[in-house]
Structures are given as structure tokens and as C-alpha cells.
Amino acid sequence: MSTKLDFEHYNEWIASISQLESPAFVQGLMIGQLCADTSLTEAQWLKQFLVEAGITKIKERWLQDLHQLYEHTLLGLNSDTLELELFLPDDTSTLSQRVNHLALWAEGVLHGLGLGQLPELNQELTELIQDLSELAMVEPPENVDDMAEEQYMQLYEFARLAAMMFYDQLHPMATKAPTKVASESVVTLH
């Protein structure tokens, strides 16, 4: 897969936009929109994202960052080897921070799905939406120990696979390359 994206770099500029909570939310929103709309191009996603976030002016380097995030995410969703990486703080961040951003990621996916025109979903995808709703409300554990870390990794893996399952089932004939910019039962941590 391509170069790993720097969460903190994205977090710095996203922090200046009050409507956006986290780079994790942005990626989740993108994944939800990509799942819900099989014909969504990068240019369409970017336009929807800017409108949804209430952004009227954006720096060119932020556009480049969003392009990288879009490309990185779409490559992961289309990977034959299950390479999707959730855009979350790395292991040097506290467990509380990682859990909070994972919840924001799930909230973003749900929001993105809600923006699209979803077909009628089978029972499996309906249950995934319910599980993602629970994940969006997960709380960081009071005691951080090896068990809490293991539970976080289970939640991370569940979220990653849920995104790929959603995308695969709603995009059975998805292309294996990103579209370039056109001109225009969830484990809980307690």
C-alpha cells in the first residue's frame, strides 16, 4: 500500500475547522459516502465534503491532503489483501484518544451512509449499521490494561472489516483503482 498518512498533520489543519471533529471522522464520512454511492467520483466527494463541512475557502495543500486521504482510502477499500487502514492516532497516543477517534470514525461512516442513496440493505448490512451505531457511542475504559488494549484492537479490526464488507457488498463490480480528480455484536470498553 502507499505511504502511511500522518494523522497529526491532518489533525492540525482539521482542528481549525469547527465543523470537523477529527481526521478519523473525515475518513469515516468518506467511506460511508463511497459505500452509499457507487458512482461517486473524487471531485463529487470533495464538493459534498466541502458543503457538508461548511467550508467556503480551502488551502491548496489541504486539497492535496484530502486527495491523498481519498486515494489512500479507496485503494484500501479495493484491496484484494484487506489492506484498508483506518485513519486513527497511532499506538503512541493514549488508549482514550484512540477509542475516542475510533468512535468518531464510526460516527463519520454512519453520517456518510446517511448522505447517500442506499439500496435496500440485507440483514447483515443492517446489523452492521446497528453495530457501528454502538461503536460510535463507545467510551474509553477507566482502567487501561492489556485487556483494554486487546478490546480496542478487536474494535479496530471489526470496524475495518465492517467498512470493507459494506463496500464490497454495495460495489460488487468496483474497479481496483481510485478515480482521479475530475476538473470539475460489538465489544465495548468500560
PDB file of C-alpha atoms in Angstrom:
ATOM      1  CA  MET A   1       0.000   0.000   0.000  1.00  0.00           C
ATOM      2  CA  SER A   2       1.081   3.619  -0.397  1.00  0.00           C
ATOM      3  CA  THR A   3       2.884   5.664   2.234  1.00  0.00           C
ATOM      4  CA  LYS A   4       1.256   5.868   5.664  1.00  0.00           C
ATOM      5  CA  LEU A   5      -0.579   9.136   6.252  1.00  0.00           C
ATOM      6  CA  ASP A   6       0.357  11.321   9.231  1.00  0.00           C
ATOM      7  CA  PHE A   7      -2.688  11.612  11.495  1.00  0.00           C
ATOM      8  CA  GLU A   8      -1.276  14.537  13.476  1.00  0.00           C
ATOM      9  CA  HIS A   9      -0.597  16.539  10.295  1.00  0.00           C
ATOM     10  CA  TYR A  10      -4.247  16.197   9.262  1.00  0.00           C
ATOM     11  CA  ASN A  11      -5.444  16.807  12.808  1.00  0.00           C
ATOM     12  CA  GLU A  12      -3.658  20.189  12.920  1.00  0.00           C
ATOM     13  CA  TRP A  13      -5.494  21.687   9.961  1.00  0.00           C
ATOM     14  CA  ILE A  14      -8.810  19.983  10.676  1.00  0.00           C
ATOM     15  CA  ALA A  15      -8.735  21.483  14.190  1.00  0.00           C
ATOM     16  CA  SER A  16      -9.105  24.925  12.591  1.00  0.00           C
ATOM     17  CA  ILE A  17     -12.466  23.900  11.056  1.00  0.00           C
ATOM     18  CA  SER A  18     -15.012  23.817  13.870  1.00  0.00           C
ATOM     19  CA  GLN A  19     -17.451  21.554  11.996  1.00  0.00           C
ATOM     20  CA  LEU A  20     -14.882  18.757  11.729  1.00  0.00           C
ATOM     21  CA  GLU A  21     -14.035  16.727  14.773  1.00  0.00           C
ATOM     22  CA  SER A  22     -11.194  14.547  13.584  1.00  0.00           C
ATOM     23  CA  PRO A  23      -9.396  13.151  10.539  1.00  0.00           C
ATOM     24  CA  ALA A  24     -10.964   9.857  11.618  1.00  0.00           C
ATOM     25  CA  PHE A  25     -14.446  11.377  11.186  1.00  0.00           C
ATOM     26  CA  VAL A  26     -13.444  12.686   7.733  1.00  0.00           C
ATOM     27  CA  GLN A  27     -12.280   9.251   6.600  1.00  0.00           C
ATOM     28  CA  GLY A  28     -15.369   7.617   8.081  1.00  0.00           C
ATOM     29  CA  LEU A  29     -17.591  10.140   6.285  1.00  0.00           C
ATOM     30  CA  MET A  30     -15.752   9.404   3.044  1.00  0.00           C
ATOM     31  CA  ILE A  31     -16.116   5.643   3.475  1.00  0.00           C
ATOM     32  CA  GLY A  32     -19.835   5.984   4.202  1.00  0.00           C
ATOM     33  CA  GLN A  33     -20.342   8.141   1.124  1.00  0.00           C
ATOM     34  CA  LEU A  34     -18.295   5.812  -1.082  1.00  0.00           C
ATOM     35  CA  CYS A  35     -20.325   2.833   0.153  1.00  0.00           C
ATOM     36  CA  ALA A  36     -23.652   4.581  -0.356  1.00  0.00           C
ATOM     37  CA  ASP A  37     -22.949   5.916  -3.858  1.00  0.00           C
ATOM     38  CA  THR A  38     -21.345   3.503  -6.297  1.00  0.00           C
ATOM     39  CA  SER A  39     -20.687   6.228  -8.854  1.00  0.00           C
ATOM     40  CA  LEU A  40     -19.166   8.846  -6.526  1.00  0.00           C
ATOM     41  CA  THR A  41     -16.003  10.371  -8.001  1.00  0.00           C
ATOM     42  CA  GLU A  42     -13.331  12.157  -6.026  1.00  0.00           C
ATOM     43  CA  ALA A  43     -14.464  15.540  -7.369  1.00  0.00           C
ATOM     44  CA  GLN A  44     -18.075  14.841  -6.328  1.00  0.00           C
ATOM     45  CA  TRP A  45     -16.974  13.627  -2.909  1.00  0.00           C
ATOM     46  CA  LEU A  46     -14.814  16.699  -2.387  1.00  0.00           C
ATOM     47  CA  LYS A  47     -17.660  19.023  -3.355  1.00  0.00           C
ATOM     48  CA  GLN A  48     -20.069  17.218  -0.992  1.00  0.00           C
ATOM     49  CA  PHE A  49     -17.470  17.228   1.769  1.00  0.00           C
ATOM     50  CA  LEU A  50     -16.827  20.968   1.485  1.00  0.00           C
ATOM     51  CA  VAL A  51     -20.565  21.734   1.511  1.00  0.00           C
ATOM     52  CA  GLU A  52     -21.230  19.351   4.413  1.00  0.00           C
ATOM     53  CA  ALA A  53     -18.360  20.847   6.430  1.00  0.00           C
ATOM     54  CA  GLY A  54     -19.414  24.414   5.595  1.00  0.00           C
ATOM     55  CA  ILE A  55     -16.007  25.165   4.081  1.00  0.00           C
ATOM     56  CA  THR A  56     -16.105  28.041   1.589  1.00  0.00           C
ATOM     57  CA  LYS A  57     -12.351  28.554   1.224  1.00  0.00           C
ATOM     58  CA  ILE A  58      -9.669  25.897   1.390  1.00  0.00           C
ATOM     59  CA  LYS A  59      -5.915  25.999   1.056  1.00  0.00           C
ATOM     60  CA  GLU A  60      -4.346  24.168  -1.863  1.00  0.00           C
ATOM     61  CA  ARG A  61      -2.211  21.992   0.410  1.00  0.00           C
ATOM     62  CA  TRP A  62      -5.398  20.870   2.221  1.00  0.00           C
ATOM     63  CA  LEU A  63      -6.862  19.850  -1.137  1.00  0.00           C
ATOM     64  CA  GLN A  64      -3.728  17.810  -1.726  1.00  0.00           C
ATOM     65  CA  ASP A  65      -4.101  16.230   1.724  1.00  0.00           C
ATOM     66  CA  LEU A  66      -7.748  15.371   1.021  1.00  0.00           C
ATOM     67  CA  HIS A  67      -6.723  13.878  -2.325  1.00  0.00           C
ATOM     68  CA  GLN A  68      -4.132  11.715  -0.571  1.00  0.00           C
ATOM     69  CA  LEU A  69      -6.670  10.594   2.031  1.00  0.00           C
ATOM     70  CA  TYR A  70      -9.238   9.795  -0.670  1.00  0.00           C
ATOM     71  CA  GLU A  71      -6.743   7.844  -2.759  1.00  0.00           C
ATOM     72  CA  HIS A  72      -5.317   6.009   0.258  1.00  0.00           C
ATOM     73  CA  THR A  73      -8.795   5.056   1.492  1.00  0.00           C
ATOM     74  CA  LEU A  74     -10.128   3.966  -1.890  1.00  0.00           C
ATOM     75  CA  LEU A  75      -7.046   1.840  -2.525  1.00  0.00           C
ATOM     76  CA  GLY A  76      -7.586   0.189   0.850  1.00  0.00           C
ATOM     77  CA  LEU A  77     -11.269  -0.463   0.158  1.00  0.00           C
ATOM     78  CA  ASN A  78     -10.427  -2.012  -3.212  1.00  0.00           C
ATOM     79  CA  SER A  79      -7.512  -4.072  -1.926  1.00  0.00           C
ATOM     80  CA  ASP A  80      -7.642  -7.787  -2.590  1.00  0.00           C
ATOM     81  CA  THR A  81      -5.493  -8.305   0.503  1.00  0.00           C
ATOM     82  CA  LEU A  82      -7.690  -6.404   3.001  1.00  0.00           C
ATOM     83  CA  GLU A  83      -5.265  -3.502   3.381  1.00  0.00           C
ATOM     84  CA  LEU A  84      -7.685  -0.777   4.472  1.00  0.00           C
ATOM     85  CA  GLU A  85      -6.123   1.257   7.272  1.00  0.00           C
ATOM     86  CA  LEU A  86      -8.409   3.277   9.491  1.00  0.00           C
ATOM     87  CA  PHE A  87      -7.122   6.811   9.869  1.00  0.00           C
ATOM     88  CA  LEU A  88      -6.669   6.917  13.633  1.00  0.00           C
ATOM     89  CA  PRO A  89      -3.958   8.079  16.039  1.00  0.00           C
ATOM     90  CA  ASP A  90      -1.074   5.635  16.285  1.00  0.00           C
ATOM     91  CA  ASP A  91      -0.126   3.491  19.281  1.00  0.00           C
ATOM     92  CA  THR A  92       1.896   6.312  20.845  1.00  0.00           C
ATOM     93  CA  SER A  93      -1.408   8.077  21.623  1.00  0.00           C
ATOM     94  CA  THR A  94      -3.327   7.188  24.746  1.00  0.00           C
ATOM     95  CA  LEU A  95      -5.906   4.434  24.561  1.00  0.00           C
ATOM     96  CA  SER A  96      -8.533   7.014  25.448  1.00  0.00           C
ATOM     97  CA  GLN A  97      -7.585   9.139  22.409  1.00  0.00           C
ATOM     98  CA  ARG A  98      -7.599   6.126  20.105  1.00  0.00           C
ATOM     99  CA  VAL A  99     -11.006   4.969  21.364  1.00  0.00           C
ATOM    100  CA  ASN A 100     -12.477   8.473  21.000  1.00  0.00           C
ATOM    101  CA  HIS A 101     -11.250   8.763  17.413  1.00  0.00           C
ATOM    102  CA  LEU A 102     -12.497   5.263  16.580  1.00  0.00           C
ATOM    103  CA  ALA A 103     -15.945   6.314  17.823  1.00  0.00           C
ATOM    104  CA  LEU A 104     -15.724   9.466  15.662  1.00  0.00           C
ATOM    105  CA  TRP A 105     -14.712   7.317  12.693  1.00  0.00           C
ATOM    106  CA  ALA A 106     -17.832   5.151  13.161  1.00  0.00           C
ATOM    107  CA  GLU A 107     -19.971   8.300  13.507  1.00  0.00           C
ATOM    108  CA  GLY A 108     -18.490   9.549  10.228  1.00  0.00           C
ATOM    109  CA  VAL A 109     -19.310   6.292   8.430  1.00  0.00           C
ATOM    110  CA  LEU A 110     -22.907   6.469   9.615  1.00  0.00           C
ATOM    111  CA  HIS A 111     -23.195  10.114   8.596  1.00  0.00           C
ATOM    112  CA  GLY A 112     -21.742   9.345   5.166  1.00  0.00           C
ATOM    113  CA  LEU A 113     -24.125   6.428   4.667  1.00  0.00           C
ATOM    114  CA  GLY A 114     -26.975   8.759   5.575  1.00  0.00           C
ATOM    115  CA  LEU A 115     -25.930  11.246   2.894  1.00  0.00           C
ATOM    116  CA  GLY A 116     -26.138   8.644   0.150  1.00  0.00           C
ATOM    117  CA  GLN A 117     -28.875   6.780  -1.632  1.00  0.00           C
ATOM    118  CA  LEU A 118     -28.533   3.363  -0.054  1.00  0.00           C
ATOM    119  CA  PRO A 119     -30.351   0.490  -1.706  1.00  0.00           C
ATOM    120  CA  GLU A 120     -32.429  -1.808   0.465  1.00  0.00           C
ATOM    121  CA  LEU A 121     -29.910  -3.491   2.738  1.00  0.00           C
ATOM    122  CA  ASN A 122     -29.740  -7.158   3.597  1.00  0.00           C
ATOM    123  CA  GLN A 123     -29.921  -8.253   7.238  1.00  0.00           C
ATOM    124  CA  GLU A 124     -26.134  -8.494   7.546  1.00  0.00           C
ATOM    125  CA  LEU A 125     -25.573  -4.869   6.494  1.00  0.00           C
ATOM    126  CA  THR A 126     -28.486  -3.683   8.632  1.00  0.00           C
ATOM    127  CA  GLU A 127     -26.868  -5.366  11.638  1.00  0.00           C
ATOM    128  CA  LEU A 128     -23.531  -3.758  10.736  1.00  0.00           C
ATOM    129  CA  ILE A 129     -25.179  -0.337  10.856  1.00  0.00           C
ATOM    130  CA  GLN A 130     -26.516  -1.159  14.327  1.00  0.00           C
ATOM    131  CA  ASP A 131     -23.057  -2.318  15.424  1.00  0.00           C
ATOM    132  CA  LEU A 132     -21.442   0.827  14.019  1.00  0.00           C
ATOM    133  CA  SER A 133     -24.024   2.886  15.934  1.00  0.00           C
ATOM    134  CA  GLU A 134     -22.909   1.164  19.128  1.00  0.00           C
ATOM    135  CA  LEU A 135     -19.269   1.712  18.203  1.00  0.00           C
ATOM    136  CA  ALA A 136     -19.952   5.431  17.698  1.00  0.00           C
ATOM    137  CA  MET A 137     -21.002   5.584  21.365  1.00  0.00           C
ATOM    138  CA  VAL A 138     -18.160   3.539  22.828  1.00  0.00           C
ATOM    139  CA  GLU A 139     -16.464   5.069  25.871  1.00  0.00           C
ATOM    140  CA  PRO A 140     -12.772   4.822  26.745  1.00  0.00           C
ATOM    141  CA  PRO A 141     -12.052   2.328  29.518  1.00  0.00           C
ATOM    142  CA  GLU A 142     -11.478   3.563  33.063  1.00  0.00           C
ATOM    143  CA  ASN A 143      -8.592   1.164  33.584  1.00  0.00           C
ATOM    144  CA  VAL A 144      -6.023   0.830  30.845  1.00  0.00           C
ATOM    145  CA  ASP A 145      -4.514  -2.616  30.871  1.00  0.00           C
ATOM    146  CA  ASP A 146      -3.629  -5.338  28.393  1.00  0.00           C
ATOM    147  CA  MET A 147      -7.262  -6.464  28.254  1.00  0.00           C
ATOM    148  CA  ALA A 148      -8.428  -2.951  27.319  1.00  0.00           C
ATOM    149  CA  GLU A 149      -5.765  -2.760  24.597  1.00  0.00           C
ATOM    150  CA  GLU A 150      -6.876  -6.137  23.263  1.00  0.00           C
ATOM    151  CA  GLN A 151     -10.517  -4.992  23.229  1.00  0.00           C
ATOM    152  CA  TYR A 152      -9.516  -1.846  21.342  1.00  0.00           C
ATOM    153  CA  MET A 153      -7.710  -3.941  18.726  1.00  0.00           C
ATOM    154  CA  GLN A 154     -10.838  -6.101  18.359  1.00  0.00           C
ATOM    155  CA  LEU A 155     -12.971  -2.982  17.855  1.00  0.00           C
ATOM    156  CA  TYR A 156     -10.464  -1.609  15.336  1.00  0.00           C
ATOM    157  CA  GLU A 157     -10.455  -4.854  13.373  1.00  0.00           C
ATOM    158  CA  PHE A 158     -14.252  -5.081  13.492  1.00  0.00           C
ATOM    159  CA  ALA A 159     -14.569  -1.512  12.154  1.00  0.00           C
ATOM    160  CA  ARG A 160     -12.041  -2.116   9.390  1.00  0.00           C
ATOM    161  CA  LEU A 161     -13.697  -5.318   8.233  1.00  0.00           C
ATOM    162  CA  ALA A 162     -17.183  -3.785   8.516  1.00  0.00           C
ATOM    163  CA  ALA A 163     -16.147  -0.957   6.172  1.00  0.00           C
ATOM    164  CA  MET A 164     -14.701  -3.405   3.669  1.00  0.00           C
ATOM    165  CA  MET A 165     -17.770  -5.667   3.873  1.00  0.00           C
ATOM    166  CA  PHE A 166     -20.102  -2.722   3.290  1.00  0.00           C
ATOM    167  CA  TYR A 167     -18.054  -1.526   0.350  1.00  0.00           C
ATOM    168  CA  ASP A 168     -17.683  -4.990  -1.189  1.00  0.00           C
ATOM    169  CA  GLN A 169     -21.397  -5.806  -0.924  1.00  0.00           C
ATOM    170  CA  LEU A 170     -22.520  -2.467  -2.335  1.00  0.00           C
ATOM    171  CA  HIS A 171     -19.787  -2.395  -5.009  1.00  0.00           C
ATOM    172  CA  PRO A 172     -19.655  -5.926  -6.359  1.00  0.00           C
ATOM    173  CA  MET A 173     -18.029  -4.775  -9.588  1.00  0.00           C
ATOM    174  CA  ALA A 174     -15.892  -1.992  -8.073  1.00  0.00           C
ATOM    175  CA  THR A 175     -12.821  -1.029 -10.010  1.00  0.00           C
ATOM    176  CA  LYS A 176      -9.481  -1.741  -8.432  1.00  0.00           C
ATOM    177  CA  ALA A 177      -8.024   1.727  -8.965  1.00  0.00           C
ATOM    178  CA  PRO A 178      -9.064   5.077  -7.500  1.00  0.00           C
ATOM    179  CA  THR A 179     -10.897   7.591  -9.655  1.00  0.00           C
ATOM    180  CA  LYS A 180      -8.720  10.637 -10.267  1.00  0.00           C
ATOM    181  CA  VAL A 181      -9.914  14.168  -9.589  1.00  0.00           C
ATOM    182  CA  ALA A 182     -12.008  15.461 -12.451  1.00  0.00           C
ATOM    183  CA  SER A 183     -11.944  19.091 -13.349  1.00  0.00           C
ATOM    184  CA  GLU A 184     -14.864  19.993 -12.085  1.00  0.00           C
ATOM    185  CA  SER A 185     -22.217  -7.806  18.438  1.00  0.00           C
ATOM    186  CA  VAL A 186     -19.597  -5.051  19.219  1.00  0.00           C
ATOM    187  CA  VAL A 187     -17.118  -5.396  22.086  1.00  0.00           C
ATOM    188  CA  THR A 188     -17.494  -2.466  24.476  1.00  0.00           C
ATOM    189  CA  LEU A 189     -14.785  -0.787  26.511  1.00  0.00           C
ATOM    190  CA  HIS A 190     -15.943   0.140  30.005  1.00  0.00           C
TER     191      HIS A 190
END
